[in-house]
CSV table of C-alpha atoms in Angstrom, one decimal:
chain,number,residue,atom,x,y,z
A,693,MET,CA,2.5,129.6,-60.7
A,694,ALA,CA,4.7,132.7,-60.7
A,695,ALA,CA,4.2,135.2,-63.5
A,696,SER,CA,6.8,135.6,-66.2
A,697,PRO,CA,8.9,138.7,-66.4
A,698,GLN,CA,6.9,139.9,-69.4
A,699,ALA,CA,3.6,139.6,-67.5
A,700,GLY,CA,3.6,143.1,-65.9
A,701,ALA,CA,2.3,145.3,-68.6
A,702,GLY,CA,0.4,148.6,-67.9
A,703,ALA,CA,0.1,150.1,-64.5
A,704,GLU,CA,1.0,146.9,-62.7
A,705,GLY,CA,4.1,146.6,-64.8
A,706,SER,CA,5.1,150.2,-63.9
A,707,ARG,CA,4.6,149.5,-60.2
A,708,MET,CA,7.0,146.5,-60.4
A,709,ALA,CA,9.5,148.1,-62.7
A,710,GLU,CA,12.2,148.2,-60.0
A,711,GLY,CA,12.2,144.4,-59.9
A,712,PHE,CA,13.3,144.2,-63.5
A,713,ARG,CA,16.1,146.7,-62.8
A,714,MET,CA,17.1,144.8,-59.7
A,715,TYR,CA,17.5,141.6,-61.7
A,716,ASP,CA,19.7,143.4,-64.2
A,717,GLU,CA,21.9,144.6,-61.3
A,718,LEU,CA,22.0,141.0,-60.0
A,719,LEU,CA,23.3,139.7,-63.3
A,720,ALA,CA,26.0,142.4,-63.2
A,721,VAL,CA,27.1,141.5,-59.7
A,722,HIS,CA,27.0,137.8,-60.5
A,723,MET,CA,29.3,138.3,-63.5
A,724,ILE,CA,31.7,140.4,-61.4
A,725,MET,CA,31.9,137.4,-59.0
A,726,ARG,CA,32.3,134.9,-61.8
A,727,ARG,CA,35.1,136.9,-63.5
A,728,GLY,CA,36.8,137.7,-60.2
A,729,ALA,CA,36.9,134.0,-59.2
A,730,THR,CA,38.4,133.2,-62.6
A,731,LEU,CA,41.0,135.9,-62.2
A,732,VAL,CA,42.0,134.7,-58.7
A,733,THR,CA,42.1,131.0,-59.7
A,734,THR,CA,44.2,131.6,-62.9
A,735,SER,CA,46.6,133.7,-60.9
A,736,PHE,CA,47.1,131.0,-58.3
A,737,ALA,CA,47.7,128.5,-61.2
A,738,ARG,CA,50.3,130.8,-62.7
A,739,LEU,CA,52.0,131.2,-59.3
A,740,THR,CA,52.0,127.4,-58.8
A,741,ALA,CA,53.6,127.0,-62.3
A,742,GLY,CA,56.4,129.3,-61.4
A,743,GLU,CA,55.3,132.2,-63.5
A,744,ALA,CA,55.7,135.8,-62.5
A,745,VAL,CA,52.9,136.8,-60.1
A,746,ASP,CA,52.9,139.7,-57.7
A,747,VAL,CA,51.9,137.9,-54.5
A,748,ARG,CA,50.8,141.1,-52.8
A,749,ALA,CA,48.4,141.8,-55.7
A,750,LEU,CA,47.1,138.2,-55.5
A,751,VAL,CA,46.5,138.5,-51.7
A,752,ARG,CA,44.7,141.8,-52.1
A,753,THR,CA,42.5,140.6,-55.0
A,754,SER,CA,41.7,137.3,-53.2
A,755,ARG,CA,40.7,139.1,-50.0
A,756,TRP,CA,38.5,141.5,-52.0
A,757,LEU,CA,36.8,138.6,-53.8
A,758,ILE,CA,36.2,136.7,-50.5
A,759,ALA,CA,34.6,139.8,-49.0
A,760,PHE,CA,32.6,140.7,-52.1
A,761,VAL,CA,31.1,137.2,-52.4
A,762,HIS,CA,30.4,136.9,-48.7
A,763,HIS,CA,28.6,140.3,-48.6
A,764,HIS,CA,26.5,139.5,-51.6
A,765,HIS,CA,25.1,136.2,-50.3
A,766,ALA,CA,24.8,137.5,-46.8
A,767,SER,CA,22.7,140.4,-48.2
A,768,GLU,CA,20.5,137.9,-49.9
A,769,ASP,CA,20.0,135.8,-46.8
A,770,GLU,CA,19.5,138.6,-44.4
A,771,LEU,CA,17.7,141.3,-46.5
A,772,PHE,CA,16.1,139.8,-49.6
A,773,TRP,CA,15.1,136.2,-48.7
A,774,PRO,CA,12.8,137.3,-45.9
A,775,VAL,CA,10.9,139.6,-48.4
A,776,LEU,CA,10.7,136.8,-50.9
A,777,ARG,CA,9.6,134.2,-48.3
A,778,GLY,CA,6.8,136.5,-47.2
A,779,LEU,CA,5.6,137.2,-50.7
A,780,PHE,CA,6.0,133.7,-52.2
A,781,PRO,CA,5.4,130.9,-49.7
A,782,SER,CA,5.7,128.3,-52.4
A,783,SER,CA,9.3,129.4,-53.0
A,784,VAL,CA,10.5,129.0,-49.4
A,785,ALA,CA,12.0,125.5,-50.0
A,786,VAL,CA,14.1,126.7,-53.0
A,787,LEU,CA,15.3,129.8,-51.1
A,788,ASP,CA,16.3,127.5,-48.2
A,789,ALA,CA,18.3,125.4,-50.6
A,790,LEU,CA,20.0,128.5,-51.9
A,791,THR,CA,20.9,129.6,-48.4
A,792,ALA,CA,22.4,126.1,-47.8
A,793,GLU,CA,24.6,126.7,-50.8
A,794,HIS,CA,25.7,130.0,-49.4
A,795,GLU,CA,26.7,128.2,-46.2
A,796,ALA,CA,28.7,125.6,-48.2
A,797,LEU,CA,30.4,128.4,-50.1
A,798,ASP,CA,31.2,130.2,-46.9
A,799,VAL,CA,33.1,127.1,-45.6
A,800,GLU,CA,35.3,127.2,-48.7
A,801,LEU,CA,35.8,130.9,-48.5
A,802,HIS,CA,37.2,130.4,-45.0
A,803,THR,CA,39.5,127.8,-46.4
A,804,LEU,CA,40.6,130.1,-49.1
A,805,THR,CA,41.2,132.9,-46.5
A,806,ARG,CA,43.6,130.6,-44.6
A,807,ALA,CA,45.4,129.8,-47.8
A,808,VAL,CA,45.7,133.5,-48.7
A,809,ASP,CA,47.0,134.3,-45.2
A,810,GLY,CA,49.6,131.6,-45.7
A,811,ILE,CA,51.0,133.2,-48.8
A,812,ALA,CA,50.7,136.7,-47.4
A,813,ASP,CA,53.1,136.0,-44.5
A,814,PRO,CA,54.9,132.6,-44.7
A,815,ALA,CA,56.4,131.6,-41.4
A,816,VAL,CA,60.0,131.1,-42.7
A,817,ALA,CA,63.1,133.2,-42.8
A,818,GLY,CA,65.1,134.1,-45.9
A,819,GLU,CA,63.8,135.3,-49.3
A,820,ARG,CA,64.4,132.0,-51.1
A,821,ALA,CA,62.7,130.0,-48.4
A,822,LYS,CA,59.8,132.4,-48.4
A,823,THR,CA,59.4,132.1,-52.2
A,824,LEU,CA,59.4,128.3,-51.9
A,825,ALA,CA,56.9,128.4,-49.0
A,826,VAL,CA,54.6,130.7,-51.0
A,827,VAL,CA,54.6,128.6,-54.1
A,828,GLY,CA,54.1,125.4,-52.0
A,829,GLN,CA,51.2,127.0,-50.1
A,830,ALA,CA,49.7,128.1,-53.4
A,831,ALA,CA,49.9,124.7,-54.9
A,832,LEU,CA,48.8,122.7,-51.9
A,833,ALA,CA,46.1,125.0,-50.6
A,834,GLY,CA,45.5,128.2,-52.6
A,835,LEU,CA,44.8,126.8,-56.0
A,836,PRO,CA,42.6,123.9,-55.0
A,837,SER,CA,40.5,126.1,-52.7
A,838,ALA,CA,40.3,128.9,-55.3
A,839,GLN,CA,39.2,126.4,-57.9
A,840,LYS,CA,36.6,124.9,-55.5
A,841,VAL,CA,35.2,128.4,-54.8
A,842,GLN,CA,35.0,129.1,-58.5
A,843,ASP,CA,33.1,125.8,-59.2
A,844,LEU,CA,30.7,126.2,-56.2
A,845,LEU,CA,30.0,129.8,-57.1
A,846,ALA,CA,29.3,129.1,-60.8
A,847,ALA,CA,27.0,126.2,-60.0
A,848,HIS,CA,25.2,128.2,-57.3
A,849,LEU,CA,24.7,131.2,-59.6
A,850,ASP,CA,23.4,129.0,-62.4
A,851,ARG,CA,20.7,127.7,-60.1
A,852,GLU,CA,19.9,131.0,-58.4
A,853,GLU,CA,19.4,133.2,-61.5
A,854,PRO,CA,16.4,131.4,-63.0
A,855,VAL,CA,14.6,131.6,-59.6
A,856,LEU,CA,15.2,135.3,-59.1
A,857,ARG,CA,14.4,136.1,-62.8
A,858,ASP,CA,10.9,134.7,-62.0
A,859,LEU,CA,10.5,136.3,-58.6
A,860,PHE,CA,12.1,139.8,-58.7
A,861,PRO,CA,9.7,141.3,-61.3
A,862,GLN,CA,6.8,140.4,-59.0
A,863,VAL,CA,8.2,142.2,-55.9
A,864,PRO,CA,6.6,145.6,-55.2
A,865,ASP,CA,8.8,148.6,-56.0
A,866,ALA,CA,8.8,149.8,-52.4
A,867,ASP,CA,10.3,146.6,-51.2
A,868,ILE,CA,13.0,146.6,-53.9
A,869,VAL,CA,14.0,150.2,-53.2
A,870,ARG,CA,14.2,149.6,-49.5
A,871,VAL,CA,16.3,146.4,-49.8
A,872,ARG,CA,18.6,148.0,-52.5
A,873,LYS,CA,19.4,150.9,-50.2
A,874,ALA,CA,20.3,148.6,-47.4
A,875,ILE,CA,22.6,146.5,-49.6
A,876,VAL,CA,24.3,149.5,-51.1
A,877,HIS,CA,24.8,151.1,-47.7
A,878,SER,CA,26.5,147.9,-46.4
A,879,ALA,CA,28.5,147.1,-49.5
A,880,PRO,CA,32.4,146.9,-49.3
A,881,ARG,CA,33.9,150.2,-50.4
A,882,ASP,CA,37.5,149.0,-51.2
A,883,SER,CA,38.9,148.1,-54.6
A,884,PRO,CA,36.4,149.9,-56.9
A,885,HIS,CA,38.9,149.4,-59.7
A,886,LEU,CA,38.2,145.7,-59.5
A,887,VAL,CA,34.5,146.2,-59.7
A,888,PHE,CA,34.7,148.6,-62.7
A,889,GLY,CA,37.3,146.4,-64.5
A,890,LEU,CA,35.5,143.2,-64.1
A,891,MET,CA,32.3,144.9,-65.3
A,892,GLU,CA,34.1,145.7,-68.6
A,893,ASP,CA,36.7,143.0,-69.1
A,894,PRO,CA,36.4,141.5,-71.7
A,895,VAL,CA,33.1,143.1,-72.5
A,896,ARG,CA,30.5,145.0,-70.5
A,897,VAL,CA,28.4,142.7,-68.3
A,898,PRO,CA,24.6,142.3,-68.7
A,899,GLY,CA,23.0,145.0,-66.5
A,900,TYR,CA,26.0,147.3,-66.8
A,901,ALA,CA,23.9,150.5,-67.1
A,902,ALA,CA,21.7,149.6,-64.1
A,903,MET,CA,24.7,148.7,-62.0
A,904,ALA,CA,26.8,151.8,-63.0
A,905,ALA,CA,23.8,154.1,-62.1
A,906,ASP,CA,24.1,153.0,-58.5
A,907,PHE,CA,27.6,154.4,-58.2
A,908,PRO,CA,28.0,157.9,-56.9
A,909,PRO,CA,28.9,160.4,-59.6
A,910,PRO,CA,32.5,161.0,-58.3
A,911,LEU,CA,33.2,157.3,-58.7
A,912,ARG,CA,31.8,157.3,-62.2
A,913,TRP,CA,34.0,160.2,-63.1
A,914,LEU,CA,37.0,158.3,-62.0
A,915,ARG,CA,36.2,155.4,-64.3
A,916,PRO,CA,39.2,155.9,-66.7
A,917,LEU,CA,41.7,156.0,-63.8
A,918,LEU,CA,40.0,153.0,-62.1
A,919,LEU,CA,40.2,151.0,-65.4
A,920,THR,CA,43.9,151.9,-65.7
A,921,ARG,CA,44.5,150.6,-62.1
A,922,TYR,CA,42.5,147.4,-62.9
A,923,ARG,CA,44.7,146.7,-66.0
A,924,ALA,CA,47.8,147.2,-63.8
A,925,THR,CA,46.4,144.8,-61.2
A,926,LYS,CA,45.6,142.2,-63.8
A,927,LYS,CA,49.2,142.4,-65.2
A,928,ALA,CA,50.5,142.0,-61.7
A,929,LEU,CA,48.5,138.9,-61.3
A,930,GLY,CA,50.3,137.4,-64.3
A,931,ALA,CA,47.7,138.0,-67.0
A,932,THR,CA,49.2,138.7,-70.5
A,933,ARG,CA,46.1,140.5,-71.8
C-alpha cells in the first residue's frame, strides 16, 4: 500500500520534498485547465445565444486551451507515467486507464479544433452570411464539443488527482526535477496572459506559489500587464465580470 503524503518525515521526507511541490504545481495546472474550459464553453454559449462575442478572441482562446490540455496530458504519458510505472508496478493498471482517458479527450479536442476552424474562416461570402455561418457552426459543433471537452476533462482530473496525490510524494527528488525540466522546456509559450489570469480569476489557484516560481523573472515582472490583457480577453469573450 502506498504511503500517505504525510508519511515522509525526517531525512526521507526531505529527499522526497520535490514530490509535494510537484503535486501543488499539478493542482495549479489542473485548475487553469478547468477554468479555461469553462471560459471557452460559456463564450460559445454566449455566441450561440446571439450575444456580443469577439470571434477572433474565442478562436485564439480555444486554440490555446486545446494546445495547453494536449501538452499537459502528453507530458504525463510520455515523461511522467514511465517513471511512475517503474517505481509503482501495482499502479500500472490505473495509469493505463488514465492514458485511455487522455486518448478519449484527444478525440474530442480534435473535434473542437475542427469546430474552431469553422468559425475562424467560414466558407461563405458577405458579412451577414459569415455571421450566420459562425453562429450556426458555434451552435451545431462548437458549443457541444466545448461542453464535452469540459465534462471529460473535469471527470478525468477528478479521477487523476487522488492517484497522483498518493504517488508524487514517494518519487525521488532527482526524478521529479528531471521530469519537471523536460515539461517546462516543452511547454507552449504563447498566451501567458491566459495562464496568469486563470491562475487568479476568481481567486488564486491551489499551488499558485509553486507554479509562479517556475516562471522566469521577466514574466513574473509583467504580471500586472498580463492580468490587464487577460481581463480584456475575458471581456471580448462576452464575460461581464
